[in-house]
Amino acid sequence: MATGEALLALLVPGPRHGYDLKRTHDEWFAGMRPLAYGQVYSTLSRLQRDGLVQVAHTETGDGPERVVYELTAAGRQWVTGWLSEPVDPAGGHAEEMIRKIVAAYRLNADPDGLMARQRAVHLRRIRAIDPDGPSGGTAELAPNLQVDHARLHLDADLRWLELAAERIRRHPAPSERPATSIEPTPSMDLTEPSDGGARR
């Protein structure tokens, strides 16, 4: 997942400064590659240039000033769309798929729906692979190996999605819910339960 989308997702609950964004990123995605401070600030600068974030205010105290950023309307629309779209199974997609599902889980942005759409994309890709594959023989060894590799990786992803769904069902979503509303897509639920019950 691109750093930009990660920071936009981290700003959904409310405004944050760069230090808090780095700390929260490393907490949300523990065990994965942490963000460098320089990467946070260079990405925030690009997001501000593109109109996806803006400066909310500047905090002053005993230490240096801290610039606090918030999502713009365009940034909120961007991250809403990103949280609803499955990842293309082609190429090195595993890290982005994990981060996107974690972000959807943290924000209660319908992770079950996202995983269902992801499964559908993977199943379409599996069906698109020639079911018969190349015929046997030495000349067809490389194509056969490539087809086997693609099919087995897709199958492993599907099994991982089932495991992820089960883990999410067993662990209630944390309290990283948006401080302000996101305009939801039909597949998203970013509102508090009306009865105050546990999150699904």
Coordinates of C-alpha atoms in Angstrom, one line a residue:
M1 CA 0.0 0.0 0.0
A2 CA 1.3 3.5 -0.8
T3 CA 2.2 5.6 2.1
G4 CA -0.3 8.3 1.0
E5 CA -3.3 6.0 1.5
A6 CA -2.0 4.8 4.8
L7 CA -1.8 8.4 6.1
L8 CA -5.2 9.3 4.8
A9 CA -6.7 6.3 6.6
L10 CA -5.0 7.3 9.8
L11 CA -6.5 10.8 9.5
V12 CA -10.1 9.4 9.3
P13 CA -10.6 9.4 13.1
G14 CA -9.6 13.1 13.3
P15 CA -6.6 15.5 12.9
R16 CA -3.1 14.3 13.8
H17 CA 0.4 15.8 13.6
G18 CA 3.3 14.0 11.9
Y19 CA 4.7 12.4 15.0
D20 CA 1.3 11.0 16.0
L21 CA 0.8 9.7 12.5
K22 CA 4.1 7.8 12.5
R23 CA 3.4 6.4 16.0
T24 CA -0.2 5.3 15.1
H25 CA 0.9 3.8 11.8
D26 CA 3.5 1.6 13.5
E27 CA 0.8 0.6 16.1
W28 CA -1.9 -0.3 13.5
F29 CA 0.5 -2.2 11.3
A30 CA 2.8 -3.7 14.0
G31 CA 5.1 -6.3 12.6
M32 CA 5.3 -4.6 9.2
R33 CA 7.8 -2.1 8.0
P34 CA 7.6 1.1 10.1
L35 CA 7.4 4.5 8.6
A36 CA 10.4 6.9 8.7
Y37 CA 9.7 10.4 9.9
G38 CA 11.0 11.9 6.7
Q39 CA 8.6 9.7 4.7
V40 CA 5.7 10.9 6.8
Y41 CA 6.4 14.6 6.3
S42 CA 7.3 14.3 2.6
T43 CA 4.1 12.4 2.0
L44 CA 2.0 14.9 4.0
S45 CA 3.5 17.7 1.8
R46 CA 2.5 15.8 -1.4
L47 CA -1.0 15.1 0.0
Q48 CA -1.4 18.8 0.9
R49 CA -0.2 19.8 -2.6
D50 CA -2.8 17.4 -4.1
G51 CA -5.6 18.9 -2.0
L52 CA -6.2 15.7 0.1
V53 CA -5.1 17.1 3.5
Q54 CA -4.9 20.5 4.9
V55 CA -3.4 22.2 8.0
A56 CA -5.9 22.2 10.8
H57 CA -3.8 24.2 13.3
T58 CA -0.4 24.4 14.8
E59 CA 0.3 23.2 18.3
T60 CA 2.8 25.2 20.4
G61 CA 4.3 24.1 23.7
D62 CA 7.6 23.5 25.4
G63 CA 9.0 21.8 22.3
P64 CA 9.0 22.7 18.6
E65 CA 5.8 23.6 16.9
R66 CA 3.7 20.7 15.6
V67 CA 1.6 21.1 12.5
V68 CA -1.7 19.2 12.8
Y69 CA -3.2 17.9 9.6
E70 CA -6.8 16.9 8.7
L71 CA -8.6 15.4 5.7
T72 CA -10.2 17.7 3.1
A73 CA -13.5 16.7 1.5
A74 CA -11.5 15.3 -1.4
G75 CA -9.2 13.4 0.9
R76 CA -12.2 11.9 2.7
Q77 CA -13.7 10.8 -0.6
W78 CA -10.4 9.3 -1.7
V79 CA -9.9 7.2 1.4
T80 CA -13.6 6.1 1.4
G81 CA -13.2 4.8 -2.2
W82 CA -9.8 3.2 -1.4
L83 CA -11.3 1.3 1.6
S84 CA -14.0 -0.1 -0.5
E85 CA -11.9 -1.4 -3.5
P86 CA -10.3 -4.8 -3.5
V87 CA -6.6 -5.2 -4.4
D88 CA -5.6 -6.5 -7.9
P89 CA -4.3 -10.0 -7.3
A90 CA -1.6 -9.6 -9.9
G91 CA 1.9 -8.8 -8.8
G92 CA 3.2 -8.1 -5.2
H93 CA -0.2 -7.3 -3.6
A94 CA 0.1 -9.2 -0.3
E95 CA 1.3 -6.3 1.9
E96 CA -1.3 -3.8 0.4
M97 CA -4.1 -6.4 1.0
I98 CA -3.1 -6.9 4.6
R99 CA -2.8 -3.1 5.3
K100 CA -6.1 -2.3 3.6
I101 CA -8.0 -4.9 5.6
V102 CA -6.4 -3.8 8.8
A103 CA -7.3 -0.2 8.1
A104 CA -10.9 -1.2 7.3
Y105 CA -11.0 -3.2 10.5
R106 CA -9.6 -0.3 12.6
L107 CA -12.1 2.2 11.1
N108 CA -15.0 -0.3 11.1
A109 CA -15.3 0.4 7.4
D110 CA -17.0 -2.9 6.5
P111 CA -13.9 -5.2 6.5
D112 CA -16.2 -8.2 5.8
G113 CA -17.5 -6.5 2.7
L114 CA -14.0 -5.7 1.5
M115 CA -12.9 -9.3 2.1
A116 CA -15.9 -10.6 0.2
R117 CA -15.1 -8.4 -2.8
Q118 CA -11.4 -9.4 -2.5
R119 CA -12.5 -13.1 -2.7
A120 CA -14.6 -12.4 -5.7
V121 CA -11.6 -10.7 -7.5
H122 CA -9.4 -13.7 -6.7
L123 CA -12.0 -16.2 -7.9
R124 CA -12.3 -14.4 -11.2
R125 CA -8.6 -14.4 -11.6
I126 CA -8.4 -18.2 -10.9
R127 CA -11.2 -18.8 -13.5
A128 CA -9.3 -16.7 -16.0
I129 CA -6.4 -19.1 -15.8
D130 CA -6.6 -21.7 -18.5
P131 CA -8.2 -24.7 -16.7
D132 CA -6.4 -27.2 -18.9
G133 CA -3.0 -25.4 -18.9
P134 CA -0.3 -26.2 -21.5
S135 CA -0.1 -29.8 -22.5
G136 CA 2.7 -32.0 -21.1
G137 CA 6.2 -32.3 -22.4
T138 CA 9.6 -30.6 -21.9
A139 CA 8.8 -27.6 -24.1
E140 CA 5.8 -26.7 -22.0
L141 CA 7.5 -27.1 -18.6
A142 CA 8.0 -23.3 -18.0
P143 CA 4.4 -22.4 -18.8
N144 CA 3.1 -25.2 -16.7
L145 CA 5.2 -24.0 -13.7
Q146 CA 4.0 -20.4 -14.1
V147 CA 0.3 -21.5 -14.2
D148 CA 0.8 -23.7 -11.1
H149 CA 2.6 -20.9 -9.3
A150 CA -0.2 -18.4 -10.1
R151 CA -3.0 -20.7 -9.2
L152 CA -1.4 -21.9 -5.9
H153 CA -0.7 -18.3 -4.8
L154 CA -4.3 -17.3 -5.5
D155 CA -5.6 -20.3 -3.6
A156 CA -3.3 -19.4 -0.6
D157 CA -4.7 -15.9 -0.6
L158 CA -8.3 -17.2 -0.6
R159 CA -7.5 -19.4 2.4
W160 CA -5.8 -16.4 4.1
L161 CA -8.9 -14.3 3.6
E162 CA -11.0 -17.0 5.3
L163 CA -8.6 -17.0 8.3
A164 CA -8.6 -13.2 8.4
A165 CA -12.4 -13.1 8.4
E166 CA -12.5 -15.6 11.3
R167 CA -9.9 -13.6 13.3
I168 CA -11.9 -10.4 12.8
R169 CA -15.1 -12.1 14.0
R170 CA -13.3 -13.2 17.2
H171 CA -11.9 -9.7 18.0
P172 CA -14.2 -6.7 18.3
A173 CA -13.1 -3.7 16.4
P174 CA -10.9 -1.2 18.4
S175 CA -12.1 2.3 19.2
E176 CA -10.5 3.9 16.1
R177 CA -13.8 5.0 14.8
P178 CA -14.1 8.3 12.9
A179 CA -14.4 11.5 14.9
T180 CA -16.3 13.0 12.0
S181 CA -18.5 11.2 9.5
I182 CA -17.3 9.8 6.2
E183 CA -19.7 9.8 3.3
P184 CA -20.2 6.0 3.1
T185 CA -20.4 3.9 0.0
P186 CA -23.1 1.2 0.0
S187 CA -20.6 -1.3 1.2
M188 CA -19.4 0.7 4.1
D189 CA -20.7 1.2 7.6
L190 CA -18.9 3.9 9.5
T191 CA -21.6 4.8 12.0
E192 CA -21.9 4.0 15.7
P193 CA -24.4 1.2 16.5
S194 CA -27.7 2.8 17.5
D195 CA -28.1 0.5 20.4
G196 CA -24.6 1.1 21.8
G197 CA -23.9 -2.6 21.4
A198 CA -20.6 -4.3 20.4
R199 CA -19.2 -3.6 17.0
R200 CA -19.4 -6.2 14.4

